């Protein structure tokens, strides 16, 4: 008489677990958390962003097909992303803008960023970013919102990959920034950038250059933000990474929607 053996489900690599728990609310059990798994997670960040972008773009496209105004579809898509990410990146944007907008540097600015409240700079940043994202995604709903959403949100997470490259220090000795800063090597950067750029090629029908341009513009904007944060704060924090996500995503969406309509 033979005894049936139960097959365990395939193990999820620790780096992928960390990427999913860092960038989404998916109920994935936490695995090993160290700098090795952090390097993998930050390298996989654009893949997670692509999935979020498909959800956002699909929502906008479905609502447009149902007759909803573009802005309604765009707002619904961006709102869904906020729910799927716990709004962490938006919170990071508000905290970073408050800290940098205080004109203080180092520990004084970091202390402002740790406060639970949001100041006027942070509120304005959230309103502007959310309006631009919703309006841009809504404007793309009648063309190819899914591919545009994938390209833009993957760009936002690719900005984190670049912010965690070797040579970029953490602002604090603990926290997310200290865990992920300087973990990503050049091959992962190059591969991630090429893949996101390739995915962006069909994002704007008839204009294959505009998608990669949107990726480049988003990365440039986030790079300037990270550079400024490193100069003012001494390095990156989890909040700075969240701000990089939102800035890169917003700029990419604005460039993608900036095409003459036939």
Tab-separated table of C-alpha atoms in Angstrom:
chain	number	residue	atom	x	y	z
A	1	UNK	CA	0.000	0.000	0.000
A	2	UNK	CA	1.485	3.318	-1.064
A	3	UNK	CA	1.077	6.537	0.814
A	4	UNK	CA	0.309	9.617	-1.233
A	5	UNK	CA	2.690	12.452	-0.681
A	6	UNK	CA	1.460	15.999	-0.603
A	7	UNK	CA	3.333	18.347	-2.887
A	8	UNK	CA	4.207	21.691	-1.352
A	9	UNK	CA	3.637	24.777	-3.461
A	10	UNK	CA	6.762	26.198	-5.052
A	11	UNK	CA	8.658	28.521	-2.777
A	12	UNK	CA	8.561	32.210	-3.627
A	13	UNK	CA	12.095	33.631	-3.736
A	14	UNK	CA	12.867	36.004	-0.885
A	15	UNK	CA	13.641	38.895	-3.232
A	16	UNK	CA	10.295	38.585	-4.973
A	17	UNK	CA	8.529	38.357	-1.610
A	18	UNK	CA	10.226	41.551	-0.489
A	19	UNK	CA	9.363	43.316	-3.756
A	20	UNK	CA	5.700	42.400	-3.406
A	21	UNK	CA	5.443	43.316	0.279
A	22	UNK	CA	7.309	46.600	-0.303
A	23	UNK	CA	5.396	47.796	-3.351
A	24	UNK	CA	1.937	46.224	-2.919
A	25	UNK	CA	-0.596	45.063	-0.345
A	26	UNK	CA	-0.625	41.508	-1.668
A	27	UNK	CA	-0.843	39.044	1.244
A	28	UNK	CA	2.574	37.476	0.706
A	29	UNK	CA	4.263	35.944	3.723
A	30	UNK	CA	7.518	37.728	4.514
A	31	UNK	CA	10.727	35.851	3.785
A	32	UNK	CA	14.364	36.567	4.495
A	33	UNK	CA	15.058	40.301	4.636
A	34	UNK	CA	18.675	41.332	4.129
A	35	UNK	CA	20.688	43.342	1.648
A	36	UNK	CA	20.939	40.424	-0.761
A	37	UNK	CA	17.164	39.990	-0.969
A	38	UNK	CA	16.817	43.789	-1.047
A	39	UNK	CA	19.013	43.955	-4.156
A	40	UNK	CA	16.772	41.434	-5.886
A	41	UNK	CA	13.611	43.214	-4.740
A	42	UNK	CA	14.761	46.591	-6.024
A	43	UNK	CA	15.737	45.006	-9.320
A	44	UNK	CA	12.261	43.459	-9.630
A	45	UNK	CA	10.488	46.711	-8.735
A	46	UNK	CA	9.681	47.623	-12.389
A	47	UNK	CA	7.975	44.242	-12.841
A	48	UNK	CA	5.685	44.981	-9.897
A	49	UNK	CA	5.050	48.434	-11.337
A	50	UNK	CA	4.065	46.906	-14.670
A	51	UNK	CA	1.411	44.829	-12.944
A	52	UNK	CA	0.049	47.862	-11.123
A	53	UNK	CA	0.060	49.812	-14.370
A	54	UNK	CA	-1.946	47.124	-16.131
A	55	UNK	CA	-4.545	47.302	-13.362
A	56	UNK	CA	-4.716	51.100	-13.527
A	57	UNK	CA	-4.828	51.275	-17.313
A	58	UNK	CA	-7.342	48.456	-17.539
A	59	UNK	CA	-9.644	50.222	-15.090
A	60	UNK	CA	-9.456	53.477	-17.045
A	61	UNK	CA	-10.075	51.691	-20.345
A	62	UNK	CA	-13.049	49.723	-19.023
A	63	UNK	CA	-14.722	52.820	-17.594
A	64	UNK	CA	-14.124	54.695	-20.846
A	65	UNK	CA	-15.709	51.835	-22.782
A	66	UNK	CA	-18.680	52.042	-20.410
A	67	UNK	CA	-19.130	55.710	-21.274
A	68	UNK	CA	-17.507	57.353	-18.258
A	69	UNK	CA	-15.584	60.621	-18.795
A	70	UNK	CA	-11.841	60.235	-19.174
A	71	UNK	CA	-11.043	61.943	-15.890
A	72	UNK	CA	-13.348	59.574	-14.019
A	73	UNK	CA	-11.596	56.551	-15.492
A	74	UNK	CA	-8.180	58.025	-14.819
A	75	UNK	CA	-9.066	58.867	-11.226
A	76	UNK	CA	-10.427	55.367	-10.670
A	77	UNK	CA	-7.264	53.806	-12.071
A	78	UNK	CA	-4.949	55.959	-9.978
A	79	UNK	CA	-7.136	55.425	-6.920
A	80	UNK	CA	-6.885	51.673	-7.397
A	81	UNK	CA	-3.086	51.920	-7.436
A	82	UNK	CA	-3.184	53.927	-4.206
A	83	UNK	CA	-5.255	51.172	-2.614
A	84	UNK	CA	-2.984	48.424	-3.916
A	85	UNK	CA	0.096	50.203	-2.529
A	86	UNK	CA	-1.398	51.438	0.771
A	87	UNK	CA	-0.683	54.970	-0.443
A	88	UNK	CA	2.883	54.580	0.835
A	89	UNK	CA	4.518	56.277	-2.122
A	90	UNK	CA	2.130	59.204	-1.941
A	91	UNK	CA	2.899	59.518	1.764
A	92	UNK	CA	6.607	59.458	0.930
A	93	UNK	CA	6.105	62.211	-1.641
A	94	UNK	CA	4.315	64.439	0.877
A	95	UNK	CA	6.919	63.849	3.590
A	96	UNK	CA	9.827	64.452	1.217
A	97	UNK	CA	8.364	67.679	-0.142
A	98	UNK	CA	7.696	68.893	3.413
A	99	UNK	CA	11.258	68.081	4.455
A	100	UNK	CA	12.921	69.657	1.433
A	101	UNK	CA	10.496	72.580	1.409
A	102	UNK	CA	11.475	73.479	4.966
A	103	UNK	CA	14.862	74.703	3.708
A	104	UNK	CA	16.475	72.732	6.504
A	105	UNK	CA	19.158	70.128	5.969
A	106	UNK	CA	20.354	66.892	7.520
A	107	UNK	CA	18.761	65.727	10.797
A	108	UNK	CA	16.465	68.767	11.035
A	109	UNK	CA	14.855	67.994	7.660
A	110	UNK	CA	14.694	64.276	8.456
A	111	UNK	CA	12.890	65.063	11.700
A	112	UNK	CA	10.232	67.009	9.776
A	113	UNK	CA	9.789	64.061	7.411
A	114	UNK	CA	9.148	61.724	10.360
A	115	UNK	CA	6.205	63.753	11.655
A	116	UNK	CA	2.796	62.079	11.205
A	117	UNK	CA	1.110	65.229	9.896
A	118	UNK	CA	1.364	66.687	6.389
A	119	UNK	CA	2.316	70.311	5.863
A	120	UNK	CA	1.051	72.685	3.153
A	121	UNK	CA	3.898	71.830	0.756
A	122	UNK	CA	3.034	68.151	1.024
A	123	UNK	CA	-0.685	68.749	0.482
A	124	UNK	CA	-0.055	70.803	-2.658
A	125	UNK	CA	2.345	68.171	-3.997
A	126	UNK	CA	-0.247	65.421	-3.496
A	127	UNK	CA	-3.031	67.396	-5.164
A	128	UNK	CA	-0.918	68.357	-8.182
A	129	UNK	CA	0.535	64.884	-8.681
A	130	UNK	CA	-2.801	63.093	-8.359
A	131	UNK	CA	-4.524	65.526	-10.740
A	132	UNK	CA	-1.762	65.150	-13.324
A	133	UNK	CA	-1.772	61.367	-13.048
A	134	UNK	CA	-5.549	61.012	-13.223
A	135	UNK	CA	-5.907	63.528	-16.042
A	136	UNK	CA	-3.103	61.974	-18.083
A	137	UNK	CA	-4.305	58.396	-17.639
A	138	UNK	CA	-7.845	59.501	-18.436
A	139	UNK	CA	-6.600	61.170	-21.604
A	140	UNK	CA	-5.038	57.885	-22.663
A	141	UNK	CA	-8.162	55.809	-21.995
A	142	UNK	CA	-9.395	56.087	-25.577
A	143	UNK	CA	-6.095	54.944	-27.105
A	144	UNK	CA	-3.955	52.412	-25.251
A	145	UNK	CA	-4.335	53.029	-21.542
A	146	UNK	CA	-3.161	49.564	-20.519
A	147	UNK	CA	0.223	49.750	-22.251
A	148	UNK	CA	0.650	53.377	-21.224
A	149	UNK	CA	-0.154	52.503	-17.622
A	150	UNK	CA	2.321	49.620	-17.705
A	151	UNK	CA	5.054	51.851	-19.137
A	152	UNK	CA	4.473	54.737	-16.712
A	153	UNK	CA	4.156	52.750	-13.501
A	154	UNK	CA	7.069	50.512	-14.437
A	155	UNK	CA	9.070	53.708	-14.955
A	156	UNK	CA	8.083	54.872	-11.482
A	157	UNK	CA	9.447	51.693	-9.900
A	158	UNK	CA	12.498	51.715	-12.176
A	159	UNK	CA	13.282	55.074	-10.580
A	160	UNK	CA	13.640	53.201	-7.277
A	161	UNK	CA	16.024	50.726	-8.905
A	162	UNK	CA	18.186	53.631	-10.037
A	163	UNK	CA	17.954	55.375	-6.654
A	164	UNK	CA	19.293	52.207	-4.992
A	165	UNK	CA	22.334	51.898	-7.247
A	166	UNK	CA	25.844	51.610	-5.895
A	167	UNK	CA	27.209	54.936	-4.668
A	168	UNK	CA	23.940	56.395	-3.354
A	169	UNK	CA	24.103	56.459	0.473
A	170	UNK	CA	21.289	56.147	3.029
A	171	UNK	CA	20.308	59.224	5.030
A	172	UNK	CA	19.792	57.207	8.214
A	173	UNK	CA	21.581	54.170	9.669
A	174	UNK	CA	18.272	52.291	9.890
A	175	UNK	CA	15.001	52.008	8.024
A	176	UNK	CA	14.185	51.054	4.437
A	177	UNK	CA	16.727	53.453	2.978
A	178	UNK	CA	19.570	51.860	4.912
A	179	UNK	CA	18.434	48.376	3.837
A	180	UNK	CA	18.252	49.060	0.092
A	181	UNK	CA	20.705	51.912	-0.552
A	182	UNK	CA	23.623	50.901	-2.756
A	183	UNK	CA	22.368	47.361	-3.363
A	184	UNK	CA	21.663	47.464	-7.111
A	185	UNK	CA	24.511	46.690	-9.491
A	186	UNK	CA	24.973	48.029	-13.022
A	187	UNK	CA	23.760	44.892	-14.891
A	188	UNK	CA	20.379	45.042	-13.130
A	189	UNK	CA	20.085	48.750	-13.927
A	190	UNK	CA	20.873	48.261	-17.597
A	191	UNK	CA	18.593	45.248	-18.014
A	192	UNK	CA	15.688	46.902	-16.204
A	193	UNK	CA	16.011	50.098	-18.220
A	194	UNK	CA	16.149	48.255	-21.539
A	195	UNK	CA	13.120	46.137	-20.689
A	196	UNK	CA	10.992	49.089	-19.537
A	197	UNK	CA	12.060	51.068	-22.588
A	198	UNK	CA	11.061	48.180	-24.859
A	199	UNK	CA	7.666	47.813	-23.172
A	200	UNK	CA	7.085	51.546	-23.680
A	201	UNK	CA	7.628	51.448	-27.459
A	202	UNK	CA	3.994	50.551	-28.348
A	203	UNK	CA	2.494	52.715	-25.583
A	204	UNK	CA	1.641	55.549	-28.010
A	205	UNK	CA	0.226	54.210	-31.309
A	206	UNK	CA	2.110	55.498	-34.352
A	207	UNK	CA	4.797	57.206	-32.239
A	208	UNK	CA	7.216	54.435	-31.155
A	209	UNK	CA	9.771	56.949	-29.885
A	210	UNK	CA	7.418	58.664	-27.447
A	211	UNK	CA	7.199	55.774	-24.971
A	212	UNK	CA	10.971	55.481	-24.460
A	213	UNK	CA	11.120	59.297	-24.264
A	214	UNK	CA	8.556	59.181	-21.449
A	215	UNK	CA	10.678	56.609	-19.615
A	216	UNK	CA	13.793	58.752	-19.996
A	217	UNK	CA	11.975	61.911	-18.862
A	218	UNK	CA	10.558	60.174	-15.801
A	219	UNK	CA	13.948	58.788	-14.817
A	220	UNK	CA	15.609	62.173	-15.294
A	221	UNK	CA	13.050	63.925	-13.103
A	222	UNK	CA	13.408	61.343	-10.340
A	223	UNK	CA	17.204	61.437	-10.607
A	224	UNK	CA	17.176	65.195	-10.038
A	225	UNK	CA	14.953	64.716	-6.994
A	226	UNK	CA	17.193	61.988	-5.561
A	227	UNK	CA	20.309	64.070	-6.197
A	228	UNK	CA	18.768	67.026	-4.379
A	229	UNK	CA	17.668	64.800	-1.498
A	230	UNK	CA	21.156	63.321	-1.145
A	231	UNK	CA	22.644	66.816	-1.043
A	232	UNK	CA	20.142	68.099	1.527
A	233	UNK	CA	19.518	64.975	3.619
A	234	UNK	CA	22.796	63.120	3.218
A	235	UNK	CA	21.228	60.169	1.393
A	236	UNK	CA	17.988	58.416	0.585
A	237	UNK	CA	15.161	57.269	2.848
A	238	UNK	CA	12.029	55.249	2.244
A	239	UNK	CA	10.162	58.527	1.825
A	240	UNK	CA	12.583	59.709	-0.851
A	241	UNK	CA	12.081	56.441	-2.729
A	242	UNK	CA	8.312	56.934	-2.565
A	243	UNK	CA	8.689	60.450	-3.906
A	244	UNK	CA	10.872	59.162	-6.746
A	245	UNK	CA	8.137	56.672	-7.664
A	246	UNK	CA	5.450	59.333	-7.883
A	247	UNK	CA	7.557	61.934	-9.692
A	248	UNK	CA	8.782	59.477	-12.326
A	249	UNK	CA	5.286	58.054	-12.847
A	250	UNK	CA	3.730	61.502	-13.199
A	251	UNK	CA	6.294	62.803	-15.678
A	252	UNK	CA	6.070	59.615	-17.746
A	253	UNK	CA	2.265	59.836	-17.916
A	254	UNK	CA	2.350	63.508	-18.920
A	255	UNK	CA	4.821	62.795	-21.732
A	256	UNK	CA	2.784	59.800	-22.919
A	257	UNK	CA	-0.438	61.801	-23.158
A	258	UNK	CA	1.250	64.765	-24.863
A	259	UNK	CA	0.601	63.653	-28.419
A	260	UNK	CA	-1.562	65.392	-31.039
A	261	UNK	CA	-4.903	63.659	-31.506
A	262	UNK	CA	-5.825	62.575	-34.997
